[in-house]
PDB file of C-alpha atoms and ligand atoms in Angstrom:
ATOM      1  CA  MET A   1     -37.718  28.293 -34.015  1.00 61.00           C
ATOM      2  CA  PRO A   2     -34.927  30.159 -35.807  1.00 62.00           C
ATOM      3  CA  SER A   3     -35.037  29.956 -39.590  1.00 75.00           C
ATOM      4  CA  LYS A   4     -31.814  28.016 -39.824  1.00 95.00           C
ATOM      5  CA  THR A   5     -30.838  25.084 -37.650  1.00 97.00           C
ATOM      6  CA  ARG A   6     -28.379  22.241 -38.169  1.00 97.00           C
ATOM      7  CA  THR A   7     -27.780  19.015 -36.270  1.00 98.00           C
ATOM      8  CA  GLY A   8     -24.491  17.215 -35.881  1.00 98.00           C
ATOM      9  CA  PHE A   9     -23.494  13.772 -34.653  1.00 98.00           C
ATOM     10  CA  GLY A  10     -20.244  12.690 -33.021  1.00 98.00           C
ATOM     11  CA  TYR A  11     -18.708   9.416 -31.877  1.00 98.00           C
ATOM     12  CA  ASP A  12     -15.432   8.552 -30.208  1.00 98.00           C
ATOM     13  CA  ILE A  13     -13.790   5.562 -28.591  1.00 97.00           C
ATOM     14  CA  HIS A  14     -10.519   5.371 -26.669  1.00 97.00           C
ATOM     15  CA  ARG A  15      -8.618   2.448 -25.223  1.00 97.00           C
ATOM     16  CA  LEU A  16      -8.335   2.160 -21.457  1.00 98.00           C
ATOM     17  CA  GLU A  17      -4.818   1.848 -20.097  1.00 97.00           C
ATOM     18  CA  ALA A  18      -3.843   1.090 -16.505  1.00 97.00           C
ATOM     19  CA  GLY A  19      -2.310   3.958 -14.592  1.00 96.00           C
ATOM     20  CA  ARG A  20      -3.584   6.795 -16.787  1.00 96.00           C
ATOM     21  CA  ARG A  21      -5.857   9.618 -15.621  1.00 95.00           C
ATOM     22  CA  LEU A  22      -9.495   9.056 -16.528  1.00 97.00           C
ATOM     23  CA  VAL A  23     -10.962  12.350 -17.779  1.00 97.00           C
ATOM     24  CA  LEU A  24     -14.501  12.496 -19.155  1.00 98.00           C
ATOM     25  CA  GLY A  25     -16.515  15.644 -19.764  1.00 98.00           C
ATOM     26  CA  GLY A  26     -13.618  17.630 -18.314  1.00 98.00           C
ATOM     27  CA  VAL A  27     -13.907  15.814 -14.973  1.00 98.00           C
ATOM     28  CA  ASP A  28     -11.211  13.675 -13.361  1.00 97.00           C
ATOM     29  CA  ILE A  29     -12.766  10.359 -12.347  1.00 98.00           C
ATOM     30  CA  PRO A  30     -10.956   8.158  -9.833  1.00 97.00           C
ATOM     31  CA  HIS A  31     -10.236   4.828 -11.559  1.00 97.00           C
ATOM     32  CA  PRO A  32      -7.230   2.522 -11.918  1.00 97.00           C
ATOM     33  CA  ALA A  33      -7.250   2.993 -15.712  1.00 97.00           C
ATOM     34  CA  GLY A  34      -7.640   6.004 -17.986  1.00 97.00           C
ATOM     35  CA  LEU A  35      -8.147   6.723 -21.657  1.00 96.00           C
ATOM     36  CA  LEU A  36      -5.194   6.529 -23.993  1.00 95.00           C
ATOM     37  CA  GLY A  37      -4.860   9.485 -26.329  1.00 91.00           C
ATOM     38  CA  HIS A  38      -2.610  12.195 -27.663  1.00 88.00           C
ATOM     39  CA  SER A  39      -4.661  14.706 -25.667  1.00 90.00           C
ATOM     40  CA  ASP A  40      -6.108  13.960 -22.218  1.00 93.00           C
ATOM     41  CA  GLY A  41      -8.180  11.259 -23.968  1.00 96.00           C
ATOM     42  CA  ASP A  42     -11.545  12.796 -23.052  1.00 97.00           C
ATOM     43  CA  ALA A  43     -13.718  10.783 -25.449  1.00 98.00           C
ATOM     44  CA  LEU A  44     -16.905  12.534 -24.306  1.00 98.00           C
ATOM     45  CA  VAL A  45     -15.594  15.995 -25.167  1.00 98.00           C
ATOM     46  CA  HIS A  46     -14.215  14.612 -28.451  1.00 98.00           C
ATOM     47  CA  ALA A  47     -17.649  13.247 -29.390  1.00 98.00           C
ATOM     48  CA  VAL A  48     -19.244  16.606 -28.526  1.00 98.00           C
ATOM     49  CA  ILE A  49     -16.623  18.429 -30.632  1.00 98.00           C
ATOM     50  CA  ASP A  50     -17.349  16.143 -33.584  1.00 98.00           C
ATOM     51  CA  ALA A  51     -21.089  16.762 -33.197  1.00 98.00           C
ATOM     52  CA  LEU A  52     -20.496  20.544 -33.310  1.00 98.00           C
ATOM     53  CA  LEU A  53     -18.090  20.275 -36.258  1.00 98.00           C
ATOM     54  CA  GLY A  54     -20.573  17.992 -37.994  1.00 98.00           C
ATOM     55  CA  ALA A  55     -23.331  20.579 -37.653  1.00 98.00           C
ATOM     56  CA  LEU A  56     -20.935  23.134 -39.172  1.00 97.00           C
ATOM     57  CA  ALA A  57     -19.883  20.615 -41.863  1.00 96.00           C
ATOM     58  CA  GLU A  58     -16.285  21.394 -40.934  1.00 95.00           C
ATOM     59  CA  GLY A  59     -14.883  17.877 -40.815  1.00 93.00           C
ATOM     60  CA  ASP A  60     -13.721  16.308 -37.568  1.00 94.00           C
ATOM     61  CA  ILE A  61     -11.510  16.797 -34.551  1.00 94.00           C
ATOM     62  CA  GLY A  62      -8.551  15.012 -36.155  1.00 91.00           C
ATOM     63  CA  ALA A  63      -8.420  17.535 -38.993  1.00 92.00           C
ATOM     64  CA  LEU A  64      -8.528  20.496 -36.613  1.00 91.00           C
ATOM     65  CA  PHE A  65      -6.198  19.145 -33.913  1.00 90.00           C
ATOM     66  CA  PRO A  66      -3.938  16.543 -35.580  1.00 89.00           C
ATOM     67  CA  ASP A  67      -2.518  13.945 -33.203  1.00 85.00           C
ATOM     68  CA  THR A  68       0.842  14.422 -34.941  1.00 88.00           C
ATOM     69  CA  ASP A  69       0.982  18.019 -33.655  1.00 87.00           C
ATOM     70  CA  PRO A  70       3.017  18.290 -30.437  1.00 88.00           C
ATOM     71  CA  ARG A  71       0.917  21.322 -29.395  1.00 87.00           C
ATOM     72  CA  TYR A  72      -1.941  18.957 -28.595  1.00 86.00           C
ATOM     73  CA  LYS A  73       0.071  16.403 -26.634  1.00 87.00           C
ATOM     74  CA  GLY A  74      -1.636  16.053 -23.266  1.00 84.00           C
ATOM     75  CA  ALA A  75      -4.037  18.857 -24.279  1.00 87.00           C
ATOM     76  CA  ARG A  76      -7.034  19.542 -22.094  1.00 93.00           C
ATOM     77  CA  SER A  77      -9.952  18.598 -24.320  1.00 96.00           C
ATOM     78  CA  LEU A  78     -12.216  21.229 -22.768  1.00 96.00           C
ATOM     79  CA  GLY A  79      -9.715  23.764 -24.129  1.00 96.00           C
ATOM     80  CA  LEU A  80     -10.093  22.219 -27.596  1.00 96.00           C
ATOM     81  CA  LEU A  81     -13.856  22.552 -27.189  1.00 98.00           C
ATOM     82  CA  GLU A  82     -13.379  26.251 -26.377  1.00 97.00           C
ATOM     83  CA  THR A  83     -11.466  26.651 -29.653  1.00 97.00           C
ATOM     84  CA  VAL A  84     -14.281  24.935 -31.571  1.00 97.00           C
ATOM     85  CA  MET A  85     -16.848  27.205 -29.873  1.00 98.00           C
ATOM     86  CA  GLY A  86     -14.843  30.182 -31.138  1.00 97.00           C
ATOM     87  CA  ARG A  87     -15.141  28.873 -34.710  1.00 96.00           C
ATOM     88  CA  LEU A  88     -18.837  28.223 -34.231  1.00 97.00           C
ATOM     89  CA  ARG A  89     -19.449  31.763 -32.947  1.00 97.00           C
ATOM     90  CA  ALA A  90     -17.380  33.168 -35.822  1.00 97.00           C
ATOM     91  CA  ARG A  91     -19.804  31.378 -38.142  1.00 96.00           C
ATOM     92  CA  GLY A  92     -22.665  33.209 -36.399  1.00 97.00           C
ATOM     93  CA  ALA A  93     -24.034  30.065 -34.748  1.00 97.00           C
ATOM     94  CA  ALA A  94     -25.108  29.224 -31.211  1.00 97.00           C
ATOM     95  CA  VAL A  95     -25.651  25.820 -29.623  1.00 98.00           C
ATOM     96  CA  VAL A  96     -29.283  25.044 -28.780  1.00 98.00           C
ATOM     97  CA  ASN A  97     -28.621  21.796 -26.935  1.00 98.00           C
ATOM     98  CA  VAL A  98     -26.283  18.842 -26.701  1.00 98.00           C
ATOM     99  CA  ASP A  99     -27.164  15.291 -25.768  1.00 98.00           C
ATOM    100  CA  ALA A 100     -24.585  12.577 -25.180  1.00 98.00           C
ATOM    101  CA  VAL A 101     -24.147   8.974 -24.080  1.00 98.00           C
ATOM    102  CA  ILE A 102     -21.125   7.430 -22.378  1.00 98.00           C
ATOM    103  CA  VAL A 103     -20.773   3.675 -22.858  1.00 98.00           C
ATOM    104  CA  ALA A 104     -18.497   2.262 -20.163  1.00 98.00           C
ATOM    105  CA  GLU A 105     -18.535  -0.968 -18.195  1.00 98.00           C
ATOM    106  CA  GLU A 106     -16.910   0.741 -15.232  1.00 96.00           C
ATOM    107  CA  PRO A 107     -16.517   2.870 -13.193  1.00 96.00           C
ATOM    108  CA  LYS A 108     -20.085   3.843 -12.343  1.00 96.00           C
ATOM    109  CA  MET A 109     -20.624   7.151 -14.150  1.00 97.00           C
ATOM    110  CA  GLY A 110     -23.856   8.206 -12.470  1.00 96.00           C
ATOM    111  CA  PRO A 111     -22.211  10.008  -9.538  1.00 97.00           C
ATOM    112  CA  HIS A 112     -20.004  12.024 -11.944  1.00 98.00           C
ATOM    113  CA  ILE A 113     -22.671  13.101 -14.432  1.00 98.00           C
ATOM    114  CA  PRO A 114     -23.690  16.293 -12.564  1.00 98.00           C
ATOM    115  CA  ALA A 115     -20.056  17.480 -12.494  1.00 98.00           C
ATOM    116  CA  MET A 116     -19.632  16.697 -16.202  1.00 98.00           C
ATOM    117  CA  ARG A 117     -22.769  18.643 -17.141  1.00 98.00           C
ATOM    118  CA  ALA A 118     -21.585  21.525 -14.947  1.00 98.00           C
ATOM    119  CA  ALA A 119     -18.183  21.499 -16.689  1.00 98.00           C
ATOM    120  CA  LEU A 120     -19.572  21.278 -20.230  1.00 98.00           C
ATOM    121  CA  ALA A 121     -22.477  23.753 -20.016  1.00 98.00           C
ATOM    122  CA  PRO A 122     -20.526  27.027 -19.589  1.00 98.00           C
ATOM    123  CA  VAL A 123     -18.076  26.114 -22.358  1.00 98.00           C
ATOM    124  CA  LEU A 124     -21.004  25.403 -24.692  1.00 98.00           C
ATOM    125  CA  GLY A 125     -22.717  28.648 -23.654  1.00 98.00           C
ATOM    126  CA  LEU A 126     -25.684  26.647 -22.377  1.00 98.00           C
ATOM    127  CA  PRO A 127     -27.612  26.197 -19.159  1.00 98.00           C
ATOM    128  CA  GLU A 128     -27.135  22.746 -17.666  1.00 98.00           C
ATOM    129  CA  THR A 129     -30.757  21.990 -18.568  1.00 98.00           C
ATOM    130  CA  ALA A 130     -29.671  22.018 -22.243  1.00 98.00           C
ATOM    131  CA  VAL A 131     -26.868  19.484 -21.722  1.00 98.00           C
ATOM    132  CA  GLY A 132     -28.214  15.935 -21.669  1.00 98.00           C
ATOM    133  CA  LEU A 133     -25.865  13.214 -20.520  1.00 98.00           C
ATOM    134  CA  LYS A 134     -26.514   9.534 -19.885  1.00 98.00           C
ATOM    135  CA  ALA A 135     -24.289   6.575 -19.172  1.00 98.00           C
ATOM    136  CA  LYS A 136     -24.773   2.893 -19.797  1.00 98.00           C
ATOM    137  CA  THR A 137     -22.755  -0.274 -19.850  1.00 98.00           C
ATOM    138  CA  ASN A 138     -22.233  -2.439 -22.916  1.00 98.00           C
ATOM    139  CA  GLU A 139     -23.652  -5.498 -21.141  1.00 98.00           C
ATOM    140  CA  GLY A 140     -20.225  -7.138 -21.143  1.00 97.00           C
ATOM    141  CA  LEU A 141     -20.108  -7.233 -24.934  1.00 98.00           C
ATOM    142  CA  GLY A 142     -17.151  -6.333 -27.135  1.00 98.00           C
ATOM    143  CA  PRO A 143     -14.110  -4.235 -26.213  1.00 97.00           C
ATOM    144  CA  VAL A 144     -16.191  -1.749 -24.199  1.00 98.00           C
ATOM    145  CA  GLY A 145     -17.891  -4.563 -22.317  1.00 98.00           C
ATOM    146  CA  GLU A 146     -14.502  -6.189 -21.693  1.00 98.00           C
ATOM    147  CA  ARG A 147     -13.304  -2.929 -20.039  1.00 97.00           C
ATOM    148  CA  ARG A 148     -10.730  -2.311 -22.755  1.00 98.00           C
ATOM    149  CA  ALA A 149     -12.304   0.918 -24.016  1.00 98.00           C
ATOM    150  CA  ILE A 150     -14.875   3.630 -23.370  1.00 98.00           C
ATOM    151  CA  ALA A 151     -17.067   4.954 -26.195  1.00 98.00           C
ATOM    152  CA  CYS A 152     -19.152   8.125 -26.393  1.00 98.00           C
ATOM    153  CA  PHE A 153     -21.868   9.405 -28.706  1.00 98.00           C
ATOM    154  CA  ALA A 154     -23.172  12.972 -28.955  1.00 98.00           C
ATOM    155  CA  VAL A 155     -25.650  15.023 -30.930  1.00 98.00           C
ATOM    156  CA  ALA A 156     -25.807  18.810 -31.087  1.00 98.00           C
ATOM    157  CA  LEU A 157     -28.316  21.273 -32.461  1.00 98.00           C
ATOM    158  CA  LEU A 158     -27.059  24.649 -33.690  1.00 98.00           C
ATOM    159  CA  SER A 159     -29.088  27.695 -34.614  1.00 97.00           C
ATOM    160  CA  TRP A 160     -28.399  30.885 -36.514  1.00 95.00           C
ATOM    161  CA  PRO A 161     -30.364  33.990 -35.577  1.00 85.00           C
ATOM    162  CA  ASP A 162     -32.765  35.341 -38.241  1.00 77.00           C
TER     163      ASP A 162
HETATM  164 MG1   MG B   1     -10.695  11.046 -29.322  1.00 85.86          MG
END
């Protein structure tokens, strides 16, 4: 175990809106509704970014990529993650692993999880075996259960070489 490690935690939720693209983990998922957002609305990548920034104690995604900044309108969230990885590497850190949960009533996420792990792993500098990803429903409860939103949670472990 390296002498210095840090964990970080991230959460995000976006509203679902009919007719928008649904992008999660950098993957386009066929669905009649997508996530509303200034960027592509990829709540999974946003939760992962906040986990990484949390481990660095560098605030959150909104401070780094303000939703008032036209540069980030429609931005590909995987690109934002690449920017965060640059900051992380500049701090001398590497990601050890990431684990995340998608909470969505529909569509079924299971078939898309391999593609999401394959999209996230290279950006994080990790093998796919170090990118955990699960999906569950909210059992019909609350805005996620009522199909009005999708929420994501993520944790990350960072290490600094001795
Ligand atoms: Mg977000």
